[in-house]
mmCIF file of C-alpha atoms in Angstrom:
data_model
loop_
_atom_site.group_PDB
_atom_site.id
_atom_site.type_symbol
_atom_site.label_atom_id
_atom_site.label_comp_id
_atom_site.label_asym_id
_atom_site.label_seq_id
_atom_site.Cartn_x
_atom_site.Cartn_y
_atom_site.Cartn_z
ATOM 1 C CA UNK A 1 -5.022 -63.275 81.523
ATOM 2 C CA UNK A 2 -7.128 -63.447 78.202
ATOM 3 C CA UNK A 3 -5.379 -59.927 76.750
ATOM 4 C CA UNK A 4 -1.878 -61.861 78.389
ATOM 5 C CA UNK A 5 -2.714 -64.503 76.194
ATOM 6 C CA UNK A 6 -4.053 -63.424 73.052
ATOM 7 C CA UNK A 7 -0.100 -60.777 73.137
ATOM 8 C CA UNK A 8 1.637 -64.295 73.248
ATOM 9 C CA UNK A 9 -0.646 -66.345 70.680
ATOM 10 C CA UNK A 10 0.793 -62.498 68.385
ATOM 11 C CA UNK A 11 4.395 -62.703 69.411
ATOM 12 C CA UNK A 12 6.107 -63.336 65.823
ATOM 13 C CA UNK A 13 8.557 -66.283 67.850
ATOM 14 C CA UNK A 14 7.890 -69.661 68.935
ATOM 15 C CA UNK A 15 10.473 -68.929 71.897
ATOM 16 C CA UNK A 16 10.763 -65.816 74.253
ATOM 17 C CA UNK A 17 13.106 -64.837 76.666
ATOM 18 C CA UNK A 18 12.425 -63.356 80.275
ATOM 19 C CA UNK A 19 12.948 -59.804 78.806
ATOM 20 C CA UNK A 20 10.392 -59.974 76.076
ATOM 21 C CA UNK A 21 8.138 -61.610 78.158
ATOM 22 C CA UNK A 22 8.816 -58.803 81.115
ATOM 23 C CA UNK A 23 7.556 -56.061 78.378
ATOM 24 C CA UNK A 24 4.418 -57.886 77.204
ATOM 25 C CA UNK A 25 3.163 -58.668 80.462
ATOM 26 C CA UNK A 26 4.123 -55.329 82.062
ATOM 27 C CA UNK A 27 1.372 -53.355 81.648
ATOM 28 C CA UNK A 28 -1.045 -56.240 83.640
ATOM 29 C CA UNK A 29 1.724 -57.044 86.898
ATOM 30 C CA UNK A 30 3.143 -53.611 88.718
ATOM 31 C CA UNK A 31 5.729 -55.565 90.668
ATOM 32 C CA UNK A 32 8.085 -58.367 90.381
ATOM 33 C CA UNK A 33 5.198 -60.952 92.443
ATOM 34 C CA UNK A 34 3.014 -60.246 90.133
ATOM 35 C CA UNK A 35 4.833 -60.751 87.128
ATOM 36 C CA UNK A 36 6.082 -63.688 88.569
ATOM 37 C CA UNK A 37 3.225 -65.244 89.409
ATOM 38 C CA UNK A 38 1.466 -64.931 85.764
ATOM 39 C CA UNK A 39 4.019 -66.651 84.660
ATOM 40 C CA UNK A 40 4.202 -69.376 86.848
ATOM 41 C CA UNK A 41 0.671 -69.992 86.175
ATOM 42 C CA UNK A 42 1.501 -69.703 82.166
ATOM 43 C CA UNK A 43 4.317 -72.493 83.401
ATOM 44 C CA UNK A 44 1.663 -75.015 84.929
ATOM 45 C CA UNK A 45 -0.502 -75.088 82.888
ATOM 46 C CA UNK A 46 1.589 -75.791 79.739
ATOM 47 C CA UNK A 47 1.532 -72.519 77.901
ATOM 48 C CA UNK A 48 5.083 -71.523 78.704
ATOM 49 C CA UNK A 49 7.551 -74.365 78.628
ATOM 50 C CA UNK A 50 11.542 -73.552 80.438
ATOM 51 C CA UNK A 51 14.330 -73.830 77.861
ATOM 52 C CA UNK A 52 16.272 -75.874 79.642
ATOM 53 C CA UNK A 53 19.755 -75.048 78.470
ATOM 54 C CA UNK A 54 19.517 -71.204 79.260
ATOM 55 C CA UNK A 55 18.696 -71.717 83.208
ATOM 56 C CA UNK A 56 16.926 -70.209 85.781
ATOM 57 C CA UNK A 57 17.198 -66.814 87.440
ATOM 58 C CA UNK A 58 18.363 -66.999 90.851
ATOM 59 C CA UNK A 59 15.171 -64.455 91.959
ATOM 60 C CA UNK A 60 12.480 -65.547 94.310
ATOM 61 C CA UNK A 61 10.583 -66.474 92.644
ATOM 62 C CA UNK A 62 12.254 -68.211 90.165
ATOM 63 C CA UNK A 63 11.940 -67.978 86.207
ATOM 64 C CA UNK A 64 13.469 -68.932 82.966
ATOM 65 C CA UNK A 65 15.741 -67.386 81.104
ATOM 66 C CA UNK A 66 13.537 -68.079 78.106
ATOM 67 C CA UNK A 67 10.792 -69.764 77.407
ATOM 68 C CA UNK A 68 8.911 -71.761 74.466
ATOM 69 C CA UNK A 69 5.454 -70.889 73.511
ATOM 70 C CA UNK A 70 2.967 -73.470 73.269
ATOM 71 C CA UNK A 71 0.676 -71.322 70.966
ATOM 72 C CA UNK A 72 -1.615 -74.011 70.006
ATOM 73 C CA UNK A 73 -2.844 -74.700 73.505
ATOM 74 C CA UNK A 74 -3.868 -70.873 73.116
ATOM 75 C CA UNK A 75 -5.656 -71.254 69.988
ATOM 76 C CA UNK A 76 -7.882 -74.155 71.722
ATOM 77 C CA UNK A 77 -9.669 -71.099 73.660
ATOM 78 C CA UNK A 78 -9.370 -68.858 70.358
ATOM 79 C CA UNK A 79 -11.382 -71.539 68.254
ATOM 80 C CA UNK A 80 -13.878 -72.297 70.720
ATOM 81 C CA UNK A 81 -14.489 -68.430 70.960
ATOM 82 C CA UNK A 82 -14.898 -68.433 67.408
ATOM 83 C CA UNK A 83 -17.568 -71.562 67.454
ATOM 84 C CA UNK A 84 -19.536 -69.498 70.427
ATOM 85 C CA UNK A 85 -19.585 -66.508 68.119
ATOM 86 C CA UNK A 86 -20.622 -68.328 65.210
ATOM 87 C CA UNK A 87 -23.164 -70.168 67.401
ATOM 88 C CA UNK A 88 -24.752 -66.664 68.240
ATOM 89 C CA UNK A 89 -24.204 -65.045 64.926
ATOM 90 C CA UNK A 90 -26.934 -64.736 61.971
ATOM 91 C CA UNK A 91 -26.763 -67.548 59.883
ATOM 92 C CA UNK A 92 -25.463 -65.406 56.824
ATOM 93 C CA UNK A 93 -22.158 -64.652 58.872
ATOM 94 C CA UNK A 94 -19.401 -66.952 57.978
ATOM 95 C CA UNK A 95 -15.964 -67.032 60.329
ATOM 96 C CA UNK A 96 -14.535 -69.638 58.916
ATOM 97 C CA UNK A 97 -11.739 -67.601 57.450
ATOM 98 C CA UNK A 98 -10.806 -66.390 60.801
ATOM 99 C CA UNK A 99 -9.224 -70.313 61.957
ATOM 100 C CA UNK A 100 -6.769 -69.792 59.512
ATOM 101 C CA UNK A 101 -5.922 -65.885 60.910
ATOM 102 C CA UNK A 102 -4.007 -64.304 63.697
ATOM 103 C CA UNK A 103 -6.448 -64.130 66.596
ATOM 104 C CA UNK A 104 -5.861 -60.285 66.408
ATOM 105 C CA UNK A 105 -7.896 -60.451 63.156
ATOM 106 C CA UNK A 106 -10.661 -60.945 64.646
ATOM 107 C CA UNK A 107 -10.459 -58.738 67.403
ATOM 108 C CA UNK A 108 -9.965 -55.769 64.939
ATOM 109 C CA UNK A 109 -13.394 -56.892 62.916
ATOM 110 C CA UNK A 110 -15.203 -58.175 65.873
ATOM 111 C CA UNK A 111 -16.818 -54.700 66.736
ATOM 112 C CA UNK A 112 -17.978 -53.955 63.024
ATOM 113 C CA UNK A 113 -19.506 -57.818 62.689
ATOM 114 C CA UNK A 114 -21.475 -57.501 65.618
ATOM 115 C CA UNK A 115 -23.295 -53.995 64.204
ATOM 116 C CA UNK A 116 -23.436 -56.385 60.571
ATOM 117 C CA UNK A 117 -25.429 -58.687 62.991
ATOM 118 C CA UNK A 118 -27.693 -56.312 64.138
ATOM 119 C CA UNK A 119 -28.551 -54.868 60.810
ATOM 120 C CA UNK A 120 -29.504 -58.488 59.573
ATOM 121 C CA UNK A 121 -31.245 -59.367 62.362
ATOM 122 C CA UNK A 122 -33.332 -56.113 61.855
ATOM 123 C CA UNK A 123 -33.062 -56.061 58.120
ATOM 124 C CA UNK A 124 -32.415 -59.073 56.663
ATOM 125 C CA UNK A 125 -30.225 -59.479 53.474
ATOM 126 C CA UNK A 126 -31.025 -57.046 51.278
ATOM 127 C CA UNK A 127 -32.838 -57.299 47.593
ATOM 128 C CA UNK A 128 -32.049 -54.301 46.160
ATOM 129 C CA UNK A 129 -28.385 -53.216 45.433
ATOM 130 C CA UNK A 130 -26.919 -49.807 46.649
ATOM 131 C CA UNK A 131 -23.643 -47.836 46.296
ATOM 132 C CA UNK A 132 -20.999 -48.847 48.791
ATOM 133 C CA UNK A 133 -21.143 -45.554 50.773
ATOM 134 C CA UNK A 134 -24.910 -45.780 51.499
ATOM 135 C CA UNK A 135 -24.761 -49.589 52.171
ATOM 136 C CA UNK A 136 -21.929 -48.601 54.588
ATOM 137 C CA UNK A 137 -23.478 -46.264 56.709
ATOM 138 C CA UNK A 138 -26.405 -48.741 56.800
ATOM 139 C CA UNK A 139 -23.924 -51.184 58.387
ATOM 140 C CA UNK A 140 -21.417 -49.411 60.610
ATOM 141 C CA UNK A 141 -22.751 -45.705 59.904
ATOM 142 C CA UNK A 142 -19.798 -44.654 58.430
ATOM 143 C CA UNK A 143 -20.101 -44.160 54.972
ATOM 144 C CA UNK A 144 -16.258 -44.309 54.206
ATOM 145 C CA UNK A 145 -15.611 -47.684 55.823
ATOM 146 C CA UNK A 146 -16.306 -49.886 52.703
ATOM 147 C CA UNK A 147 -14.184 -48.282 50.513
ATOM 148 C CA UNK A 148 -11.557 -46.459 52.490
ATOM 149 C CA UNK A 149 -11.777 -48.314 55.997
ATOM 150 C CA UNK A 150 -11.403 -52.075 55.279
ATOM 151 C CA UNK A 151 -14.867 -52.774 55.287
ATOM 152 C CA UNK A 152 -14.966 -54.432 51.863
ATOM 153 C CA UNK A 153 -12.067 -56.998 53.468
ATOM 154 C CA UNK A 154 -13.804 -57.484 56.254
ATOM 155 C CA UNK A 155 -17.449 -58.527 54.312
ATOM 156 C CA UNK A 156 -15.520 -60.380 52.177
ATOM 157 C CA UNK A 157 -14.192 -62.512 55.184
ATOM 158 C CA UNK A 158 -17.393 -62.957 56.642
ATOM 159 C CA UNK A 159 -18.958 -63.988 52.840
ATOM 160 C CA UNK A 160 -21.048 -61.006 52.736
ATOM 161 C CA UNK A 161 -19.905 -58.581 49.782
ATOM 162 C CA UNK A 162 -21.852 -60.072 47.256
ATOM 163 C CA UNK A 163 -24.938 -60.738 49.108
ATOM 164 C CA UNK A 164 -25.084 -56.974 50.862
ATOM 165 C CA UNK A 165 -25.393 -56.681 46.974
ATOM 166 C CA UNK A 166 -23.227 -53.551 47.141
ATOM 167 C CA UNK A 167 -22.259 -51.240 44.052
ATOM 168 C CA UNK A 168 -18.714 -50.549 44.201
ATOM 169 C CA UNK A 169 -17.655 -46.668 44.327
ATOM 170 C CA UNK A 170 -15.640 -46.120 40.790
ATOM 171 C CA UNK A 171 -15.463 -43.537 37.969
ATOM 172 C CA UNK A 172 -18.280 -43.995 35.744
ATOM 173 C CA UNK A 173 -17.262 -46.205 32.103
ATOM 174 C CA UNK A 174 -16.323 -44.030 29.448
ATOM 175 C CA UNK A 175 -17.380 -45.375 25.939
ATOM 176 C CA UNK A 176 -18.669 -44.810 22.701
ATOM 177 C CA UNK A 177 -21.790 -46.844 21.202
ATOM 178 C CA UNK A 178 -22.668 -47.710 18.006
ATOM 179 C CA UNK A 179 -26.775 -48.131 17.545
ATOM 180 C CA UNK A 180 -26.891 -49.946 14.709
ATOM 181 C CA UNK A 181 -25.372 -52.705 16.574
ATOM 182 C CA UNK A 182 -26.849 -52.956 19.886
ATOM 183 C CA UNK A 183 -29.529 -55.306 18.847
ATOM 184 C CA UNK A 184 -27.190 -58.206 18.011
ATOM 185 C CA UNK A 185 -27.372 -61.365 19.949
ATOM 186 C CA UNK A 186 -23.909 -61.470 20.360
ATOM 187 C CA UNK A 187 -21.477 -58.140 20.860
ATOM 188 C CA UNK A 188 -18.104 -57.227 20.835
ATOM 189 C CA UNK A 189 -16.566 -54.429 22.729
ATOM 190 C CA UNK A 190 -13.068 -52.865 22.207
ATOM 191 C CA UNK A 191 -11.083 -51.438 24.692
ATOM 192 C CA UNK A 192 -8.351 -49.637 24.311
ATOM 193 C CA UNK A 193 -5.923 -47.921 27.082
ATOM 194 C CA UNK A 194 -4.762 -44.359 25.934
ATOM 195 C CA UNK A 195 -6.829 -41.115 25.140
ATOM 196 C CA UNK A 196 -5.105 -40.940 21.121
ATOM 197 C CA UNK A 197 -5.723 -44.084 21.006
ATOM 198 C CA UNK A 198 -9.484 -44.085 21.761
ATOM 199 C CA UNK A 199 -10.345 -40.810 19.713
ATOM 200 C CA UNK A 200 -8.068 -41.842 16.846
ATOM 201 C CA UNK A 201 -10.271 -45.065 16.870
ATOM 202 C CA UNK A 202 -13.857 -43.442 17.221
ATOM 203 C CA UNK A 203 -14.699 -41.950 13.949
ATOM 204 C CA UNK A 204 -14.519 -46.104 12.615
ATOM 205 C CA UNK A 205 -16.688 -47.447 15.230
ATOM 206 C CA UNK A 206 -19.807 -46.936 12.521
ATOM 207 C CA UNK A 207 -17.698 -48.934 10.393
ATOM 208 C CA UNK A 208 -16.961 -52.061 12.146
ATOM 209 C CA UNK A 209 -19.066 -55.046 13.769
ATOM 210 C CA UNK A 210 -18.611 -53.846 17.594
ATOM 211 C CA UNK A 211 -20.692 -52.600 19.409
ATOM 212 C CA UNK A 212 -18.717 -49.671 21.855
ATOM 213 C CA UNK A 213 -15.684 -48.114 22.106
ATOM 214 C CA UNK A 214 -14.135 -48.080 25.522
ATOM 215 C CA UNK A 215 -11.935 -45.819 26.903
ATOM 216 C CA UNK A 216 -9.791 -47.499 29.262
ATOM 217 C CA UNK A 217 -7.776 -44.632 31.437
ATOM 218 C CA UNK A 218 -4.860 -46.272 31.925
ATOM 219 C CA UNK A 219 -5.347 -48.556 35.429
ATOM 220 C CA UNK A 220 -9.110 -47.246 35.472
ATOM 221 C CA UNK A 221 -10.961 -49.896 33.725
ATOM 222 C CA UNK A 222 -10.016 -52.600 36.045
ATOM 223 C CA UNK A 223 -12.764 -50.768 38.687
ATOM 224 C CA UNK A 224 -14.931 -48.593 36.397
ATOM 225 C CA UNK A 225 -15.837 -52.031 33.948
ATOM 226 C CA UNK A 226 -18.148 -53.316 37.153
ATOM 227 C CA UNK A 227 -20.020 -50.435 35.698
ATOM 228 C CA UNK A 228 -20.778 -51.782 32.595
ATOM 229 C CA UNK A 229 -23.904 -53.519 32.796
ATOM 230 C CA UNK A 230 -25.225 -50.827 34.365
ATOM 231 C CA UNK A 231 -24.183 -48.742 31.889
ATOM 232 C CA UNK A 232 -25.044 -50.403 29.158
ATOM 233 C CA UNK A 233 -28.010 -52.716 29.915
ATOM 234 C CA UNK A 234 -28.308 -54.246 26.362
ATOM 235 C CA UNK A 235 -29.188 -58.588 27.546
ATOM 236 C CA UNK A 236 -26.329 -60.128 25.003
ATOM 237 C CA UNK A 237 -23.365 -62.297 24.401
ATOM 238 C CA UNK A 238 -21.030 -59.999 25.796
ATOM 239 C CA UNK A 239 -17.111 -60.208 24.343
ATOM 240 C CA UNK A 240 -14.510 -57.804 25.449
ATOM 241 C CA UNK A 241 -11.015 -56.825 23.629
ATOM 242 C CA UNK A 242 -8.348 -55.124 25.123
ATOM 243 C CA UNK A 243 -5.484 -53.026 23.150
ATOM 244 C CA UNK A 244 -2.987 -51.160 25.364
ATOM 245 C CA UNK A 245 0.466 -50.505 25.488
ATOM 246 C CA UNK A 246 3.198 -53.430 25.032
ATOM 247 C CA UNK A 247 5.203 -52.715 28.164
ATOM 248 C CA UNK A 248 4.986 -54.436 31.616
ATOM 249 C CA UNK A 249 2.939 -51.829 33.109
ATOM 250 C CA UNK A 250 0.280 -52.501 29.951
ATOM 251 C CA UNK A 251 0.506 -56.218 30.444
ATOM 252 C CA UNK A 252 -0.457 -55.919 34.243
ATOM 253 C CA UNK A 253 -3.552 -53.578 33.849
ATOM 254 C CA UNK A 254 -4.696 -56.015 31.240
ATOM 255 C CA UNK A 255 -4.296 -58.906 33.423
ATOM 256 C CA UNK A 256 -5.925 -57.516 36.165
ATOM 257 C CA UNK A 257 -8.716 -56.345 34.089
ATOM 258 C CA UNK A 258 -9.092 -60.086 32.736
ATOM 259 C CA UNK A 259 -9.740 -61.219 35.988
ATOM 260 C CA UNK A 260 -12.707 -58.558 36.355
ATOM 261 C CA UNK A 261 -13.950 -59.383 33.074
ATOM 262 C CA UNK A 262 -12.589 -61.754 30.372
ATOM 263 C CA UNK A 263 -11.028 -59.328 27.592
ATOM 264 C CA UNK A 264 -9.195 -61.044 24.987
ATOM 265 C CA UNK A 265 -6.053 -59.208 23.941
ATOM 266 C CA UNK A 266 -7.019 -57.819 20.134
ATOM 267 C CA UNK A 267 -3.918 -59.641 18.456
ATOM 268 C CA UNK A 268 -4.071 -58.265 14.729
ATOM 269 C CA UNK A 269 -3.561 -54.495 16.636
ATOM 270 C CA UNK A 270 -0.337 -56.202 19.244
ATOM 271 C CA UNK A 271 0.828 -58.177 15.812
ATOM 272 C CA UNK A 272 0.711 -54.931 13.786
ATOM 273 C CA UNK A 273 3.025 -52.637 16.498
ATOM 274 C CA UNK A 274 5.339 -56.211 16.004
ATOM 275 C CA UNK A 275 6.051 -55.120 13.038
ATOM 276 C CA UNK A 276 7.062 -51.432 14.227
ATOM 277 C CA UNK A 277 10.313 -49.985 15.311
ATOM 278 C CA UNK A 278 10.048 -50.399 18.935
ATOM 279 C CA UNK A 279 11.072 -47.539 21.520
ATOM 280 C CA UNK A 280 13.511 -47.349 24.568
ATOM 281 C CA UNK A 281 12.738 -46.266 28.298
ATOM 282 C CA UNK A 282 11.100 -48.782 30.087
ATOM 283 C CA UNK A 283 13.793 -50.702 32.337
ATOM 284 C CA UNK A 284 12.128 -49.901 35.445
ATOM 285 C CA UNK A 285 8.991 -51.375 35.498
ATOM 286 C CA UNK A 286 8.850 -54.595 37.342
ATOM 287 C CA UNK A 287 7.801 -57.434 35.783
ATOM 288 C CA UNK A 288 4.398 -59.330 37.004
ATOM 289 C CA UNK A 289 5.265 -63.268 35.954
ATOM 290 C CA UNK A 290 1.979 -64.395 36.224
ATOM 291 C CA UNK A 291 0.672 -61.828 34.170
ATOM 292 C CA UNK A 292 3.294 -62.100 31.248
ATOM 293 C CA UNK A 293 3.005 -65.784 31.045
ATOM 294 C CA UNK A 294 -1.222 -65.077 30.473
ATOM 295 C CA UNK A 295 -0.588 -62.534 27.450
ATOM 296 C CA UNK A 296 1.912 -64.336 26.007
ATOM 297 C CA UNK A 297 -0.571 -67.587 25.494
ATOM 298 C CA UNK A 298 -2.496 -65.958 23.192
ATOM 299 C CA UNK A 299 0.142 -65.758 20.693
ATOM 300 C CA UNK A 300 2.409 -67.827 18.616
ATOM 301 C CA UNK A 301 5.741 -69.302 20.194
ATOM 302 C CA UNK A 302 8.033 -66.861 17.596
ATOM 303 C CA UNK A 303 5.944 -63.877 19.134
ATOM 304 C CA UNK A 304 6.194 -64.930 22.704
ATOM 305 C CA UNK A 305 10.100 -65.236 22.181
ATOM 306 C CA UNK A 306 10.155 -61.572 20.614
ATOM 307 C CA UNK A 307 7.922 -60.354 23.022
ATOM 308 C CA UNK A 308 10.406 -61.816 26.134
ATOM 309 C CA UNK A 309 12.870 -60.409 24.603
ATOM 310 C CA UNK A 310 11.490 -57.404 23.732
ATOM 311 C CA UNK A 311 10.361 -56.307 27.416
ATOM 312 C CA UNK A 312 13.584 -57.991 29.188
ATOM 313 C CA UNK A 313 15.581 -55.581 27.221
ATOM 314 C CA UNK A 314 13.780 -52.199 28.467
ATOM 315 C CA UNK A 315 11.836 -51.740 25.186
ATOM 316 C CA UNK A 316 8.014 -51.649 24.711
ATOM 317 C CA UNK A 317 5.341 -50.348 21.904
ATOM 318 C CA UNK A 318 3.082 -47.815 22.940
ATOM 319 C CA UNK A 319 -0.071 -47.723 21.321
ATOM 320 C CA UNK A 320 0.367 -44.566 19.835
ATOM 321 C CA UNK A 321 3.027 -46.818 17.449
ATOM 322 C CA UNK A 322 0.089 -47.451 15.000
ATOM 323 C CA UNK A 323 -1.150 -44.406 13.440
ATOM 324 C CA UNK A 324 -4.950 -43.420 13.269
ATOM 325 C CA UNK A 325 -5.303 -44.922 9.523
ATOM 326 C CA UNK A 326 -3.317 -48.097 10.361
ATOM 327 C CA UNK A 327 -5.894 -48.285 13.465
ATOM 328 C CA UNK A 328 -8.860 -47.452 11.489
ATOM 329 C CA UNK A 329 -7.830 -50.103 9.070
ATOM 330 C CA UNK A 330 -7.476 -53.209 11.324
ATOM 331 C CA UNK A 331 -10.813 -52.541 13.524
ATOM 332 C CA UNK A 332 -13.112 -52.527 9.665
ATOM 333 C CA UNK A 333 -10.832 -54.722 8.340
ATOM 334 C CA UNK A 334 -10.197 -57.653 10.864
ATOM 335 C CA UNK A 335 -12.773 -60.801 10.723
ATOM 336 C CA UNK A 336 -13.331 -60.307 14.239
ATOM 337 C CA UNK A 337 -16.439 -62.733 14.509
ATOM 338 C CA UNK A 338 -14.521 -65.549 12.117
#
């Protein structure tokens, strides 16, 4: 009856009919009787209520044409599952977020928190942080499941990423540094999306007040920059500018990468393409609202309007609009700490 059940709390409608309900129970009742009688007993005791206006079959015994689900009677047992388990669980395990899922959630990460409570209960949380792959096999021993087998959803459910203190698997940060100015109390890095970009750029770096030169990789940096303080483990003020292309696609990976770590967009390079010729070509990227409405807050209301209409026209600026001396010139030039 539980696996009966837990098919009706999935069922996508709040109302079945005797055919639906024939094929979800079929593979627990061989015959008619038996069918019949689990749904009966779904009848009395208020799971499955008759819809009156479709009638009756004329079968002994007798069922509904349809019937409405009463799902929240179901979820009654589901939650008070979910309080045993927590009940029984190591403190560090959270399942709160599974009252607010579909109970077959749970059943899918059920198996894989049970081995997460044996490792604590034999472990502990862990002081010492590890790549995802060898924290992984630790856990489930499968070394893929963090990254490739929705292990990192699943910890992050149970409000365990962080504290497994796991290293996320990504391509290592590629940058540039300039020593003269890694002992400053407070640092800027640039980041910039394209290859030209970045090695049109580097020969400068000596010249201005930052600190690296990071090469972004198109849709790369929003995982590899969790590498950076690993990477480069100078103790500073940390501040991060982005320069990539002025298209949709450009806007999103900067967004994203904002919400990994805070990079401001570096306006005097995105003001000086403004004043470019812009090109044609990019009507089929889709447009990310919530990302658009970010970049355009950092500049002025004449440059937002160009910039709307600029992108809802099909045009963009790459970066590769400035030229390596017109680069060169803004990063020395620029009173980036003013």
């Amino acid at each position: 009856m539980e696996q009966i059940e837990k098919r009706l709390v999935a069922f996508p409608k709040r109302t079945i009919s005797l055919v639906e309900l024939e094929k979800l129970i079929k593979p627990f009742a061989r015959t008619y009787e038996a069918f019949a009688e689990i749904v009966l007993g779904l009848e009395a005791d208020g799971t499955l209520e008759m819809v009156k206006a479709r009638g009756r079959t004329t079968r002994t015994p007798s069922l509904a044409f349809q019937y409405r689900i009463h799902k929240h009677r179901l979820m009654e047992d589901y939650y008070r599952e979910l309080q045993r388990w927590q009940n029984r669980l190591h403190p560090a395990i959270q399942l709160d977020a599974y009252y607010g899922k579909d109970p077959s959630v749970w059943e899918r990460d059920k198996p894989f928190i049970v081995q997460i409570d044996d490792y604590l209960n034999t472990h502990s949380l862990p002081h010492e942080a590890v790549a995802a792959p060898e924290r992984s096999m630790e856990l489930v021993g499968d070394e893929k499941w963090i990254t490739e087998g929705g292990g990192r959803e699943v910890l992050e459910r149970i409000g365990l990423f962080d504290r497994l203190r796991i290293i996320p698997v990504s391509d290592p940060l590629m940058f540039a540094v300039h020593p003269g100015n890694m002992a400053q109390a407070v640092q800027l890095h640039l980041i910039v999306e394209n290859k030209t970009t970045y090695q049109a750029l580097l020969p400068a770096l000596l010249d201005t007040v930052f600190s690296t030169l990071i090469y972004g990789k198109g849709k790369t940096v929003i995982s590899s920059i969790a590498q950076f303080s690993l990477q480069y483990p100078v103790k500073a003020d940390h501040r991060f500018y982005y320069f990539g292309d002025i298209d949709r696609e450009g806007v999103a990976i900067w967004h994203s990468l904002f919400q990994k770590k805070p990079a401001l967009p570096a306006l005097p390079f995105y003001r000086a393409c403004l004043q470019k010729e812009p090109a044609r070509g990019k009507e089929y990227q889709i447009e990310r609202t919530e990302a658009l409405a970010s970049f355009l807050s950092y500049f002025a209301p004449d440059e937002r309007e160009r910039l709307c209409e600029l992108l809802a026209s099909g045009r963009y600026y790459p970066q590769e609009t400035l030229k390596t001396r017109e680069l060169q010139h803004i990063w020395r030039e620029w009173q980036w700490t003013s």
